[in-house]
């Protein structure tokens, strides 16, 4: 499996979590209050996994192909800026959820808009990479490129979707599966 395939699988997994957050946005707009603890765990996972594992792997891959295609280079620059924005949105959303969990008063409309911005920005980013960057890289890449990237980037262990789930994410994974089954969001 190439790094591109691994990153694509990450995108599939992240989209599964974004589906759950989309359901939370819908529930909030209907006046229901979702499980904020579960939401906090999802946002923490998306933010920490993306920042610590996923985005650094993408950044190394993008740097490997930089300079070969001007259009792709422009996309890599855009992607780098989006990674920084997503990191900030994730941090801000996590702080808001933490405040709500600690009984801070926050208008639900403001929180819902913040959650929706995080989800839609993340989705647009993943779609951009899948639609623009990954196909361009596939066209440029040869076997030597994949070998070099595989050596430079060993597969990190995904604590939620990986084979060896970290203890801190087991309950989250179980809750997500139950939530998806209850709400028909499983795909």
CSV table of C-alpha atoms in Angstrom, one decimal:
chain,number,residue,atom,x,y,z
A,1,UNK,CA,0.0,0.0,0.0
A,2,UNK,CA,1.4,3.4,-1.0
A,3,UNK,CA,1.4,6.4,1.3
A,4,UNK,CA,-1.3,7.8,-0.9
A,5,UNK,CA,-3.5,4.8,-0.2
A,6,UNK,CA,-2.9,5.2,3.5
A,7,UNK,CA,-3.7,8.9,3.4
A,8,UNK,CA,-6.9,8.2,1.4
A,9,UNK,CA,-7.9,5.7,4.1
A,10,UNK,CA,-7.3,8.3,6.7
A,11,UNK,CA,-9.7,10.6,4.7
A,12,UNK,CA,-12.3,7.9,4.7
A,13,UNK,CA,-12.0,7.5,8.4
A,14,UNK,CA,-12.1,11.3,9.0
A,15,UNK,CA,-15.1,11.6,6.9
A,16,UNK,CA,-16.9,9.0,9.0
A,17,UNK,CA,-16.2,11.2,12.0
A,18,UNK,CA,-17.3,14.3,10.2
A,19,UNK,CA,-20.6,12.5,9.4
A,20,UNK,CA,-21.2,12.1,13.1
A,21,UNK,CA,-20.4,15.8,13.7
A,22,UNK,CA,-22.8,16.7,10.9
A,23,UNK,CA,-25.5,14.8,12.8
A,24,UNK,CA,-24.6,16.8,15.9
A,25,UNK,CA,-25.0,20.1,14.0
A,26,UNK,CA,-28.5,19.0,12.7
A,27,UNK,CA,-29.5,18.0,16.3
A,28,UNK,CA,-28.3,21.3,17.7
A,29,UNK,CA,-30.3,23.2,15.0
A,30,UNK,CA,-33.4,21.2,15.9
A,31,UNK,CA,-32.9,22.3,19.6
A,32,UNK,CA,-31.6,19.0,20.8
A,33,UNK,CA,-28.4,18.7,22.9
A,34,UNK,CA,-26.1,16.0,21.8
A,35,UNK,CA,-23.6,14.2,23.9
A,36,UNK,CA,-21.0,16.9,24.3
A,37,UNK,CA,-18.4,14.5,25.9
A,38,UNK,CA,-18.5,12.3,22.8
A,39,UNK,CA,-18.3,15.4,20.6
A,40,UNK,CA,-15.3,16.5,22.6
A,41,UNK,CA,-13.6,13.2,22.0
A,42,UNK,CA,-14.3,13.2,18.3
A,43,UNK,CA,-12.9,16.8,17.9
A,44,UNK,CA,-9.9,15.8,20.0
A,45,UNK,CA,-9.3,12.8,17.8
A,46,UNK,CA,-9.7,14.7,14.6
A,47,UNK,CA,-7.4,17.5,15.8
A,48,UNK,CA,-4.7,15.4,17.4
A,49,UNK,CA,-4.5,12.7,14.8
A,50,UNK,CA,-4.5,15.2,12.0
A,51,UNK,CA,-1.8,17.4,13.6
A,52,UNK,CA,0.4,14.6,14.9
A,53,UNK,CA,0.2,12.0,12.2
A,54,UNK,CA,-1.9,12.7,9.1
A,55,UNK,CA,-0.8,16.3,8.1
A,56,UNK,CA,2.9,15.7,8.8
A,57,UNK,CA,2.8,12.7,6.5
A,58,UNK,CA,1.0,14.7,3.8
A,59,UNK,CA,3.5,17.5,4.2
A,60,UNK,CA,6.4,15.2,3.7
A,61,UNK,CA,4.8,13.7,0.6
A,62,UNK,CA,3.9,17.1,-0.8
A,63,UNK,CA,7.5,18.3,-0.3
A,64,UNK,CA,8.8,15.2,-2.0
A,65,UNK,CA,6.8,16.1,-5.2
A,66,UNK,CA,7.3,19.9,-4.9
A,67,UNK,CA,9.0,21.5,-7.9
A,68,UNK,CA,7.8,19.0,-10.5
A,69,UNK,CA,4.5,20.7,-11.4
A,70,UNK,CA,3.6,24.4,-10.9
A,71,UNK,CA,-0.1,23.7,-10.5
A,72,UNK,CA,0.5,21.1,-7.9
A,73,UNK,CA,3.0,23.4,-6.1
A,74,UNK,CA,0.3,26.0,-5.8
A,75,UNK,CA,-2.1,23.3,-4.4
A,76,UNK,CA,0.6,22.2,-1.9
A,77,UNK,CA,0.9,25.9,-0.7
A,78,UNK,CA,-2.9,26.1,-0.3
A,79,UNK,CA,-2.9,22.8,1.5
A,80,UNK,CA,-0.3,24.0,4.0
A,81,UNK,CA,-2.3,27.1,4.7
A,82,UNK,CA,-5.4,24.9,5.2
A,83,UNK,CA,-3.6,22.6,7.6
A,84,UNK,CA,-2.8,25.7,9.8
A,85,UNK,CA,-6.4,26.9,9.6
A,86,UNK,CA,-7.8,23.5,10.5
A,87,UNK,CA,-5.4,23.3,13.5
A,88,UNK,CA,-6.8,26.6,14.8
A,89,UNK,CA,-10.4,25.7,14.1
A,90,UNK,CA,-9.9,22.4,15.9
A,91,UNK,CA,-8.3,24.1,18.9
A,92,UNK,CA,-11.0,26.7,19.1
A,93,UNK,CA,-13.8,24.2,18.9
A,94,UNK,CA,-12.2,22.0,21.5
A,95,UNK,CA,-12.0,25.0,23.8
A,96,UNK,CA,-15.7,25.8,23.2
A,97,UNK,CA,-16.8,22.2,24.0
A,98,UNK,CA,-14.7,22.2,27.1
A,99,UNK,CA,-16.3,25.4,28.2
A,100,UNK,CA,-19.8,23.9,27.7
A,101,UNK,CA,-18.8,20.8,29.6
A,102,UNK,CA,-17.7,23.0,32.4
A,103,UNK,CA,-21.1,24.8,32.4
A,104,UNK,CA,-20.0,28.0,30.7
A,105,UNK,CA,-22.8,30.0,29.1
A,106,UNK,CA,-22.5,30.0,25.3
A,107,UNK,CA,-25.2,30.8,22.8
A,108,UNK,CA,-26.0,27.5,21.0
A,109,UNK,CA,-26.3,29.3,17.7
A,110,UNK,CA,-22.7,30.5,18.0
A,111,UNK,CA,-21.5,27.0,19.0
A,112,UNK,CA,-23.5,25.4,16.2
A,113,UNK,CA,-22.0,27.8,13.6
A,114,UNK,CA,-18.5,27.1,15.0
A,115,UNK,CA,-19.0,23.3,14.8
A,116,UNK,CA,-20.5,23.6,11.3
A,117,UNK,CA,-17.5,25.8,10.1
A,118,UNK,CA,-15.1,23.2,11.4
A,119,UNK,CA,-16.9,20.3,9.7
A,120,UNK,CA,-17.4,22.1,6.4
A,121,UNK,CA,-13.8,23.4,6.3
A,122,UNK,CA,-12.5,20.0,7.1
A,123,UNK,CA,-14.6,18.4,4.4
A,124,UNK,CA,-13.7,21.0,1.8
A,125,UNK,CA,-10.0,20.4,2.6
A,126,UNK,CA,-10.3,16.6,2.3
A,127,UNK,CA,-12.2,17.0,-1.0
A,128,UNK,CA,-9.6,19.3,-2.3
A,129,UNK,CA,-6.8,16.9,-1.6
A,130,UNK,CA,-8.7,13.9,-3.0
A,131,UNK,CA,-9.9,15.8,-6.1
A,132,UNK,CA,-6.8,18.0,-6.9
A,133,UNK,CA,-3.6,16.8,-5.2
A,134,UNK,CA,-3.8,13.1,-5.0
A,135,UNK,CA,-4.6,12.5,-8.7
A,136,UNK,CA,-1.8,14.9,-9.7
A,137,UNK,CA,0.6,13.1,-7.5
A,138,UNK,CA,-0.5,9.7,-9.0
A,139,UNK,CA,0.4,11.0,-12.4
A,140,UNK,CA,3.9,12.1,-11.4
A,141,UNK,CA,4.8,9.3,-9.1
A,142,UNK,CA,6.9,6.3,-10.0
A,143,UNK,CA,7.9,3.2,-8.0
A,144,UNK,CA,11.1,4.9,-6.8
A,145,UNK,CA,9.0,7.8,-5.3
A,146,UNK,CA,6.8,5.4,-3.4
A,147,UNK,CA,9.8,3.5,-2.1
A,148,UNK,CA,11.5,6.6,-0.9
A,149,UNK,CA,8.3,7.8,0.8
A,150,UNK,CA,7.7,4.5,2.4
A,151,UNK,CA,11.2,4.5,3.9
A,152,UNK,CA,10.8,8.1,5.0
A,153,UNK,CA,7.3,7.7,6.5
A,154,UNK,CA,6.7,4.5,8.4
A,155,UNK,CA,3.0,3.9,8.9
A,156,UNK,CA,1.8,5.5,12.2
A,157,UNK,CA,-0.6,3.5,14.4
A,158,UNK,CA,-4.0,5.1,14.2
A,159,UNK,CA,-5.4,5.0,17.8
A,160,UNK,CA,-9.0,4.9,16.7
A,161,UNK,CA,-9.2,3.0,13.4
A,162,UNK,CA,-5.9,1.1,13.7
A,163,UNK,CA,-5.5,-2.6,14.6
A,164,UNK,CA,-4.2,-1.7,18.0
A,165,UNK,CA,-6.6,0.8,19.4
A,166,UNK,CA,-5.1,2.9,22.2
A,167,UNK,CA,-7.0,2.4,25.4
A,168,UNK,CA,-8.1,6.1,25.5
A,169,UNK,CA,-10.0,5.7,22.2
A,170,UNK,CA,-11.7,2.3,22.8
A,171,UNK,CA,-14.7,3.8,24.5
A,172,UNK,CA,-14.9,6.5,21.8
A,173,UNK,CA,-14.8,3.9,19.0
A,174,UNK,CA,-17.6,1.9,20.7
A,175,UNK,CA,-19.7,5.0,21.3
A,176,UNK,CA,-19.2,6.1,17.7
A,177,UNK,CA,-20.3,2.7,16.4
A,178,UNK,CA,-23.4,2.7,18.6
A,179,UNK,CA,-24.2,6.3,17.6
A,180,UNK,CA,-23.8,5.6,13.9
A,181,UNK,CA,-26.0,2.5,14.2
A,182,UNK,CA,-28.7,4.4,16.2
A,183,UNK,CA,-28.7,7.2,13.7
A,184,UNK,CA,-28.3,5.2,10.4
A,185,UNK,CA,-25.0,7.1,9.6
A,186,UNK,CA,-22.9,4.0,9.0
A,187,UNK,CA,-21.7,3.7,5.4
